[in-house]
Short mmCIF file of C-alpha atoms in Angstrom, two decimals:
data_model
loop_
_atom_site.label_atom_id
_atom_site.label_comp_id
_atom_site.label_asym_id
_atom_site.label_seq_id
_atom_site.Cartn_x
_atom_site.Cartn_y
_atom_site.Cartn_z
CA UNK A 1 75.65 131.58 105.41
CA UNK A 2 73.02 133.78 103.83
CA UNK A 3 69.51 133.13 105.15
CA UNK A 4 68.16 132.64 101.62
CA UNK A 5 70.72 129.93 100.83
CA UNK A 6 70.07 128.18 104.16
CA UNK A 7 66.30 128.23 103.54
CA UNK A 8 66.85 126.81 100.03
CA UNK A 9 69.06 123.97 101.33
CA UNK A 10 66.53 123.13 104.07
CA UNK A 11 63.77 123.10 101.46
CA UNK A 12 65.71 120.79 99.12
CA UNK A 13 66.56 118.37 101.93
CA UNK A 14 62.97 118.32 103.25
CA UNK A 15 61.71 117.63 99.71
CA UNK A 16 64.21 114.78 99.34
CA UNK A 17 63.12 113.30 102.67
CA UNK A 18 59.46 113.62 101.75
CA UNK A 19 60.08 111.88 98.40
CA UNK A 20 62.21 109.14 99.99
CA UNK A 21 59.73 108.41 102.76
CA UNK A 22 56.97 108.29 100.14
CA UNK A 23 58.95 105.52 98.43
CA UNK A 24 59.41 103.66 101.72
CA UNK A 25 63.05 104.64 102.33
CA UNK A 26 64.87 107.11 104.52
CA UNK A 27 67.37 109.15 102.48
CA UNK A 28 70.96 108.48 103.48
CA UNK A 29 73.04 111.05 105.38
CA UNK A 30 74.50 113.72 103.16
CA UNK A 31 77.00 116.55 103.20
CA UNK A 32 76.83 119.83 101.30
CA UNK A 33 80.21 121.60 101.36
CA UNK A 34 80.46 125.31 100.57
CA UNK A 35 83.43 127.37 99.45
CA UNK A 36 83.09 131.14 99.92
CA UNK A 37 79.31 130.80 100.04
CA UNK A 38 79.10 128.67 96.88
CA UNK A 39 77.64 125.18 97.06
CA UNK A 40 80.10 122.50 95.92
CA UNK A 41 77.42 119.84 95.63
CA UNK A 42 75.49 117.18 97.50
CA UNK A 43 77.18 113.94 98.52
CA UNK A 44 75.23 111.02 100.00
CA UNK A 45 76.88 108.35 102.10
CA UNK A 46 77.73 105.02 100.50
CA UNK A 47 75.71 101.89 101.37
CA UNK A 48 76.54 100.99 104.97
CA UNK A 49 76.74 97.89 107.13
CA UNK A 50 75.56 98.33 110.71
CA UNK A 51 78.17 99.17 113.32
CA UNK A 52 81.73 100.31 112.71
CA UNK A 53 81.29 100.50 108.93
CA UNK A 54 78.42 102.98 109.36
CA UNK A 55 80.43 105.12 111.78
CA UNK A 56 83.36 105.25 109.36
CA UNK A 57 81.26 105.71 106.22
CA UNK A 58 79.39 108.69 107.64
CA UNK A 59 82.55 110.31 109.02
CA UNK A 60 84.23 109.89 105.61
CA UNK A 61 81.68 112.28 104.07
CA UNK A 62 84.14 114.91 105.32
CA UNK A 63 86.72 113.90 102.70
CA UNK A 64 84.99 115.80 99.92
CA UNK A 65 84.71 118.96 102.02
CA UNK A 66 88.35 118.73 103.06
CA UNK A 67 89.46 118.17 99.46
CA UNK A 68 87.43 121.19 98.30
CA UNK A 69 88.86 123.23 101.19
CA UNK A 70 85.32 124.07 102.27
CA UNK A 71 84.80 126.91 104.72
CA UNK A 72 81.28 125.76 105.63
CA UNK A 73 79.42 122.45 105.50
CA UNK A 74 75.85 121.36 105.99
CA UNK A 75 75.20 117.77 107.01
CA UNK A 76 71.75 116.18 107.10
CA UNK A 77 70.63 112.91 108.68
CA UNK A 78 67.65 111.23 110.30
CA UNK A 79 67.91 110.54 114.04
CA UNK A 80 66.62 106.96 114.13
CA UNK A 81 68.32 105.92 110.89
CA UNK A 82 71.82 106.96 111.98
CA UNK A 83 71.35 105.63 115.52
CA UNK A 84 70.28 102.24 114.15
CA UNK A 85 73.03 102.06 111.50
CA UNK A 86 75.73 103.06 113.97
CA UNK A 87 74.31 100.99 116.84
CA UNK A 88 74.04 104.09 119.03
CA UNK A 89 71.31 105.18 121.44
CA UNK A 90 68.73 107.57 120.03
CA UNK A 91 69.52 111.11 121.16
CA UNK A 92 66.95 113.84 120.61
CA UNK A 93 63.59 113.75 118.91
CA UNK A 94 62.75 110.83 116.62
CA UNK A 95 61.69 110.69 113.91
CA UNK A 96 63.59 113.85 113.12
CA UNK A 97 65.51 115.33 110.23
CA UNK A 98 68.67 116.94 111.61
CA UNK A 99 70.79 119.50 109.80
CA UNK A 100 73.98 121.02 111.10
CA UNK A 101 75.58 124.13 109.68
CA UNK A 102 79.26 124.08 110.54
CA UNK A 103 82.30 126.27 110.02
CA UNK A 104 85.77 125.77 111.51
CA UNK A 105 85.41 125.71 115.29
CA UNK A 106 81.62 126.18 115.42
CA UNK A 107 78.35 124.56 114.47
CA UNK A 108 74.62 125.06 114.87
CA UNK A 109 72.25 122.08 115.07
CA UNK A 110 68.81 122.47 113.51
CA UNK A 111 66.16 119.81 114.14
CA UNK A 112 63.01 119.24 112.13
CA UNK A 113 60.86 116.68 113.96
CA UNK A 114 57.97 115.03 112.19
CA UNK A 115 55.34 112.38 112.64
CA UNK A 116 54.83 109.74 110.00
CA UNK A 117 51.52 109.66 108.17
CA UNK A 118 51.10 106.21 106.59
CA UNK A 119 50.21 106.50 102.90
CA UNK A 120 50.18 102.81 101.98
CA UNK A 121 51.37 99.42 103.13
CA UNK A 122 52.73 96.56 101.08
CA UNK A 123 51.82 92.93 101.66
CA UNK A 124 55.29 92.51 103.20
CA UNK A 125 54.50 95.09 105.87
CA UNK A 126 56.62 97.90 104.42
CA UNK A 127 54.89 101.20 104.12
CA UNK A 128 55.30 104.52 102.47
CA UNK A 129 54.80 107.51 104.70
CA UNK A 130 54.62 111.25 104.45
CA UNK A 131 56.27 113.44 107.07
CA UNK A 132 53.97 115.76 108.98
CA UNK A 133 56.53 118.40 109.96
CA UNK A 134 56.17 119.53 113.57
CA UNK A 135 57.29 122.87 114.99
CA UNK A 136 61.08 123.01 114.98
CA UNK A 137 62.87 123.74 118.25
CA UNK A 138 65.20 126.73 118.33
CA UNK A 139 68.57 126.23 116.60
CA UNK A 140 71.21 124.95 119.02
CA UNK A 141 74.65 126.59 118.70
CA UNK A 142 77.17 123.93 119.72
CA UNK A 143 74.35 121.36 119.99
CA UNK A 144 75.32 117.76 120.70
CA UNK A 145 76.03 115.76 117.54
CA UNK A 146 76.11 111.98 117.23
CA UNK A 147 79.71 110.69 116.97
CA UNK A 148 79.92 110.07 113.19
CA UNK A 149 78.43 113.49 112.40
CA UNK A 150 80.75 115.17 114.91
CA UNK A 151 83.70 113.37 113.27
CA UNK A 152 82.57 114.55 109.82
CA UNK A 153 82.34 118.13 111.11
CA UNK A 154 85.78 117.89 112.69
CA UNK A 155 87.48 116.40 109.62
CA UNK A 156 85.68 118.57 107.04
CA UNK A 157 88.04 121.44 107.79
CA UNK A 158 91.26 119.42 107.98
CA UNK A 159 92.97 119.85 104.61
CA UNK A 160 93.74 116.64 102.76
CA UNK A 161 97.38 116.26 101.90
CA UNK A 162 97.34 114.23 98.69
CA UNK A 163 100.30 113.93 96.38
CA UNK A 164 98.19 114.49 93.29
CA UNK A 165 97.83 117.43 90.87
CA UNK A 166 94.03 117.47 91.42
CA UNK A 167 93.27 116.44 95.03
CA UNK A 168 89.59 117.40 94.73
CA UNK A 169 89.07 115.50 91.48
CA UNK A 170 90.78 112.36 92.71
CA UNK A 171 88.79 112.49 95.98
CA UNK A 172 85.55 112.67 94.01
CA UNK A 173 86.57 109.67 91.88
CA UNK A 174 87.65 107.62 94.91
CA UNK A 175 84.45 108.42 96.81
CA UNK A 176 82.31 107.47 93.81
CA UNK A 177 84.25 104.20 93.47
CA UNK A 178 83.51 103.52 97.15
CA UNK A 179 79.77 103.97 96.51
CA UNK A 180 79.17 107.55 97.62
CA UNK A 181 76.67 109.36 95.40
CA UNK A 182 78.29 112.61 94.33
CA UNK A 183 76.32 115.37 92.63
CA UNK A 184 78.49 118.44 92.03
CA UNK A 185 77.30 121.89 91.02
CA UNK A 186 78.41 123.10 87.62
CA UNK A 187 81.17 125.30 89.07
CA UNK A 188 82.83 122.29 90.71
CA UNK A 189 81.97 119.54 88.23
CA UNK A 190 85.05 117.79 86.84
#
């Protein structure tokens, strides 16, 4: 992936996390598939129930990449959020925005740790925060990924065999019906 595109994707994801945290929410995990260096779109995971449903829902982000026959994917998630949803131990820095750049047979984990600066608190105890981004550790080629993210990386490059004239289009529709938020770039929009 070109450095300029990577920097742009990191910037967009950090902005989304900053906006979400400012509203008192952590943005959901997302996948950004690429085909020959062109971004297909951004797809956020559907609403999840804790446990097995979260593991499956996150792994199923791969369906859109597989249907598009992506040759690269970027996945983004927050350490504590995914660990809690999937009922897994926290691995690595937390709070931390994680992004993995993956291609068939390889991946590089990038971590962007932050501290939370409280902006306001509601009467119910919920607060909005702003991330204070800390120095990022060096990228980790082959870095350890939590199970649902590893599954999404693995399945993203396994072609979907659908008996349909438009496998990509039908995958988009099915994912949207399941609650995934799909935002395609103009080149891939149905």
